Coordinates of C-alpha atoms in Angstrom, one line a residue:
M28 CA -26.8 11.5 -26.4
K29 CA -27.4 7.8 -25.6
R30 CA -26.8 5.2 -28.3
S31 CA -27.6 1.5 -28.5
L32 CA -24.8 -1.0 -28.5
S33 CA -23.6 -1.5 -32.1
F34 CA -24.0 -5.0 -33.6
G35 CA -20.4 -4.9 -34.9
A36 CA -19.1 -4.3 -31.3
I37 CA -21.1 -7.3 -30.1
L38 CA -19.7 -9.5 -32.8
S39 CA -16.2 -8.4 -32.1
V40 CA -16.3 -9.1 -28.4
S41 CA -18.1 -12.4 -28.9
A42 CA -15.5 -13.5 -31.4
F43 CA -12.8 -12.7 -28.8
V44 CA -14.5 -15.0 -26.2
A45 CA -15.0 -17.8 -28.7
S46 CA -11.4 -17.8 -29.7
F47 CA -10.4 -18.9 -26.2
S48 CA -13.4 -20.9 -24.9
M49 CA -12.3 -24.3 -26.3
N50 CA -8.8 -24.0 -24.9
S51 CA -10.1 -22.9 -21.5
A52 CA -12.7 -25.6 -21.1
S53 CA -10.4 -27.8 -18.9
A54 CA -7.6 -26.5 -16.7
Q55 CA -5.9 -29.9 -16.9
D56 CA -5.3 -29.5 -20.6
V57 CA -3.0 -26.5 -20.0
P58 CA 0.8 -27.2 -19.6
W59 CA 3.4 -25.4 -17.6
D60 CA 1.5 -25.8 -14.2
A61 CA -0.9 -23.1 -15.4
Q62 CA -4.6 -22.8 -15.9
Y63 CA -7.1 -20.7 -17.9
Q64 CA -10.0 -18.8 -16.6
G65 CA -12.4 -16.5 -18.4
Y66 CA -15.8 -14.8 -18.4
V67 CA -18.4 -13.1 -20.6
A68 CA -20.7 -10.4 -19.2
L69 CA -23.5 -8.1 -20.2
S70 CA -24.3 -4.9 -18.2
T71 CA -26.5 -1.9 -18.5
D72 CA -23.5 0.4 -18.6
Y73 CA -19.7 0.4 -18.5
A74 CA -18.9 2.8 -15.7
H75 CA -15.1 3.1 -15.4
R76 CA -14.3 4.8 -12.1
G77 CA -17.7 6.4 -12.0
I78 CA -17.7 7.7 -15.6
S79 CA -19.5 5.9 -18.4
R80 CA -17.4 4.6 -21.2
A81 CA -20.5 3.3 -23.0
D82 CA -22.4 6.5 -23.4
E83 CA -24.7 5.3 -20.6
S84 CA -25.9 2.3 -22.7
F85 CA -25.5 -1.5 -22.6
A86 CA -22.0 -3.0 -22.7
L87 CA -20.8 -6.5 -23.6
Q88 CA -17.5 -7.6 -22.0
A89 CA -15.3 -10.6 -22.0
G90 CA -11.9 -11.7 -20.7
V91 CA -9.5 -14.6 -20.5
E92 CA -6.5 -15.1 -18.2
L93 CA -3.6 -17.6 -17.9
E94 CA -2.2 -18.0 -14.4
H95 CA 0.9 -19.9 -13.5
N96 CA 1.1 -21.7 -10.1
S97 CA 3.9 -19.3 -9.2
G98 CA 1.5 -16.4 -9.2
L99 CA 2.5 -14.9 -12.5
Y100 CA -0.4 -14.2 -14.9
G101 CA -1.3 -12.6 -18.1
G102 CA -4.6 -11.9 -19.8
V103 CA -6.8 -9.9 -22.2
D104 CA -10.1 -8.2 -21.4
A105 CA -12.4 -6.6 -24.0
S106 CA -15.4 -4.3 -23.7
S107 CA -17.7 -2.5 -26.1
V108 CA -17.3 1.3 -25.6
D109 CA -18.9 4.4 -27.0
F110 CA -17.2 7.7 -26.2
N111 CA -19.7 9.6 -28.3
D112 CA -16.9 10.5 -30.7
S113 CA -18.5 10.0 -34.1
D114 CA -18.1 6.2 -34.0
E115 CA -14.3 6.3 -33.7
A116 CA -13.9 3.8 -30.8
K117 CA -16.1 0.8 -30.4
I118 CA -13.9 -1.7 -28.6
E119 CA -11.6 -1.4 -25.6
L120 CA -8.8 -4.0 -25.3
D121 CA -6.9 -4.4 -22.1
V122 CA -3.7 -6.5 -22.3
G123 CA -2.0 -7.1 -19.0
A124 CA 0.4 -9.1 -16.9
G125 CA 1.2 -9.3 -13.3
Y126 CA 1.9 -11.2 -10.1
R127 CA -0.3 -12.1 -7.2
G128 CA 0.2 -14.0 -4.0
V129 CA -0.7 -14.4 -0.3
Y130 CA 1.5 -13.8 2.8
E131 CA 0.0 -14.7 6.2
N132 CA -3.6 -14.0 5.0
V133 CA -2.5 -10.7 3.3
R134 CA -3.2 -10.7 -0.5
Y135 CA -0.9 -8.7 -2.7
E136 CA -0.8 -8.0 -6.4
G137 CA 1.0 -5.9 -9.0
D138 CA 0.2 -5.6 -12.7
L139 CA 0.9 -3.6 -15.8
S140 CA -1.9 -3.1 -18.3
Y141 CA -2.1 -1.5 -21.7
Y142 CA -5.5 -0.2 -22.9
M143 CA -6.1 0.0 -26.7
Y144 CA -9.0 1.3 -28.8
P145 CA -8.8 -0.3 -32.3
G146 CA -10.3 1.9 -35.0
A147 CA -9.9 5.2 -33.1
N148 CA -8.0 8.0 -34.8
D149 CA -4.5 8.4 -33.5
S150 CA -5.1 12.1 -32.9
L151 CA -7.6 11.2 -30.1
D152 CA -4.7 9.7 -28.1
Y153 CA -6.9 7.1 -26.4
D154 CA -4.3 4.3 -25.8
Y155 CA -2.5 4.3 -22.5
A156 CA -0.5 2.1 -20.1
E157 CA -1.2 1.8 -16.3
L158 CA 0.6 0.2 -13.4
S159 CA -1.3 -0.9 -10.4
A160 CA -0.6 -2.4 -6.9
K161 CA -3.2 -3.9 -4.6
V162 CA -3.2 -5.3 -1.0
G163 CA -6.1 -7.0 0.7
Y164 CA -7.1 -8.7 3.9
D165 CA -10.1 -10.8 4.8
F166 CA -11.4 -10.1 8.4
D167 CA -14.1 -12.8 7.9
V168 CA -17.0 -10.4 8.5
V169 CA -15.6 -8.1 5.8
D170 CA -13.0 -8.5 3.0
T171 CA -11.0 -5.3 2.4
E172 CA -8.7 -4.1 -0.4
A173 CA -6.7 -1.0 -1.1
S174 CA -5.1 -0.2 -4.5
I175 CA -3.2 2.5 -6.3
S176 CA -2.8 2.9 -10.0
Y177 CA -0.5 5.1 -12.0
S178 CA -0.4 6.1 -15.7
P179 CA 2.4 8.2 -17.2
D180 CA 0.0 9.4 -20.0
Y181 CA -3.6 8.6 -19.3
L182 CA -6.7 8.5 -21.7
K183 CA -6.9 11.3 -24.2
G184 CA -3.3 12.4 -23.7
S185 CA -4.2 13.8 -20.3
G186 CA -0.7 13.3 -18.8
S187 CA 0.2 11.5 -15.6
A188 CA -2.7 10.2 -13.6
Q189 CA -3.1 8.5 -10.2
Y190 CA -6.1 6.6 -8.9
Y191 CA -6.6 5.6 -5.2
K192 CA -9.2 3.1 -4.2
L193 CA -10.5 1.5 -1.0
G194 CA -13.0 -1.4 -1.4
A195 CA -14.9 -3.9 0.8
E196 CA -17.1 -7.0 0.4
V197 CA -19.4 -8.2 3.2
P198 CA -20.8 -11.8 3.0
I199 CA -24.5 -12.2 3.9
D200 CA -24.7 -15.1 6.3
A201 CA -28.4 -15.7 5.7
W202 CA -27.7 -16.0 1.9
P203 CA -24.5 -17.9 1.3
N204 CA -24.3 -16.8 -2.4
L205 CA -25.0 -13.1 -1.7
K206 CA -22.5 -10.4 -0.7
A207 CA -22.7 -6.6 -0.3
T208 CA -20.0 -4.6 -2.0
G209 CA -18.7 -1.0 -1.9
H210 CA -15.8 1.2 -2.7
V211 CA -14.6 4.8 -2.8
G212 CA -12.0 6.1 -5.2
Y213 CA -10.1 9.3 -6.0
Q214 CA -8.9 10.1 -9.6
V215 CA -6.1 12.6 -10.1
I216 CA -5.5 14.0 -13.6
D217 CA -2.6 16.1 -14.7
D218 CA -4.1 17.6 -17.9
E219 CA -7.8 18.1 -16.9
R220 CA -8.5 20.0 -20.1
N221 CA -7.6 17.1 -22.3
F222 CA -9.4 14.6 -20.1
G223 CA -12.5 16.7 -19.9
V224 CA -13.1 16.7 -16.1
P225 CA -11.1 17.8 -13.0
D226 CA -9.8 15.6 -10.2
Y227 CA -12.8 13.8 -8.7
T228 CA -14.1 11.4 -6.1
E229 CA -16.3 8.4 -7.0
W230 CA -18.0 5.7 -5.0
S231 CA -20.4 2.8 -5.2
L232 CA -22.6 0.5 -3.2
G233 CA -23.9 -2.8 -4.6
A234 CA -24.6 -6.5 -4.3
E235 CA -23.5 -9.7 -6.0
Y236 CA -25.4 -12.9 -6.1
S237 CA -24.4 -16.3 -7.7
Y238 CA -27.2 -18.6 -9.0
Y239 CA -26.8 -21.7 -11.1
G240 CA -23.4 -20.7 -12.5
L241 CA -24.4 -17.1 -13.3
D242 CA -23.2 -14.1 -11.3
F243 CA -25.7 -11.2 -11.0
T244 CA -24.6 -7.7 -9.9
G245 CA -26.3 -4.5 -9.0
E246 CA -24.3 -1.3 -8.3
Y247 CA -25.3 2.2 -7.5
S248 CA -22.5 4.6 -8.2
D249 CA -21.9 8.4 -8.3
T250 CA -19.2 11.0 -8.5
D251 CA -18.7 14.5 -7.0
L252 CA -18.6 16.0 -10.5
D253 CA -21.4 18.4 -11.5
E254 CA -23.1 18.1 -14.9
P255 CA -22.7 19.9 -17.2
S256 CA -20.4 22.5 -15.6
E257 CA -17.6 20.0 -14.7
C258 CA -18.6 17.0 -16.9
V259 CA -20.6 17.1 -20.1
D260 CA -22.3 13.7 -19.6
G261 CA -21.9 10.3 -18.0
C262 CA -20.7 11.3 -14.6
D263 CA -23.9 11.4 -12.6
A264 CA -25.5 8.8 -10.3
R265 CA -26.6 5.6 -11.9
L266 CA -27.7 2.0 -11.2
V267 CA -25.8 -0.6 -13.2
L268 CA -27.1 -4.1 -13.5
G269 CA -25.1 -7.0 -14.9
V270 CA -24.9 -10.7 -15.4
S271 CA -21.8 -12.8 -16.1
K272 CA -20.7 -16.3 -16.7
S273 CA -17.3 -17.6 -15.8
F274 CA -15.6 -20.6 -17.5

């Protein structure tokens, strides 16, 4: 069953953004050869690896990151969520740290993130940690990236999990602020019964456009899961629209 975004969730995420916005207004104000960057976004769904974490409804998201010139960084992301679990979880907090750099035009990055769901009953076992590694290369006509993620005990106490992803972005020469995007990913779950779905493949095709300081996105995504035999809800094809503002 679809639900509208709760007012309390909107206030919670908005407060998260406000708490950092004044500090991040100017990168020159930050010591230790570091700078802040952040964003706030609104989208028609929060589809995480092809599966909705917002009960196929609107999601408000925000984040802030502190990056040192050495490549070390740390940050916090927040999103409204709705797992259709009797109002247990309303906010997802992702606290992470990592390192990124470039070697002869090859981008690389490694990070460790911890996902928390304040207010959710401990018996739901939502909280989990995840380690990720990425490598990317820009061929001018297409920017590519490959990544792998590992969690020793994934969402809902579903045991070890791995996620493999290949992504690409293609700039549109006729429209300097427009680019086409796409990816394919494969999620492996140890305890499929706890997680609720078997191992699956997901993919997306979309576009991003920047206009007067706002970033607009449109993404069509799908999985190879069948509803309702393999997935109760939230795993089918969808078009997700979003708008975000960076600061």
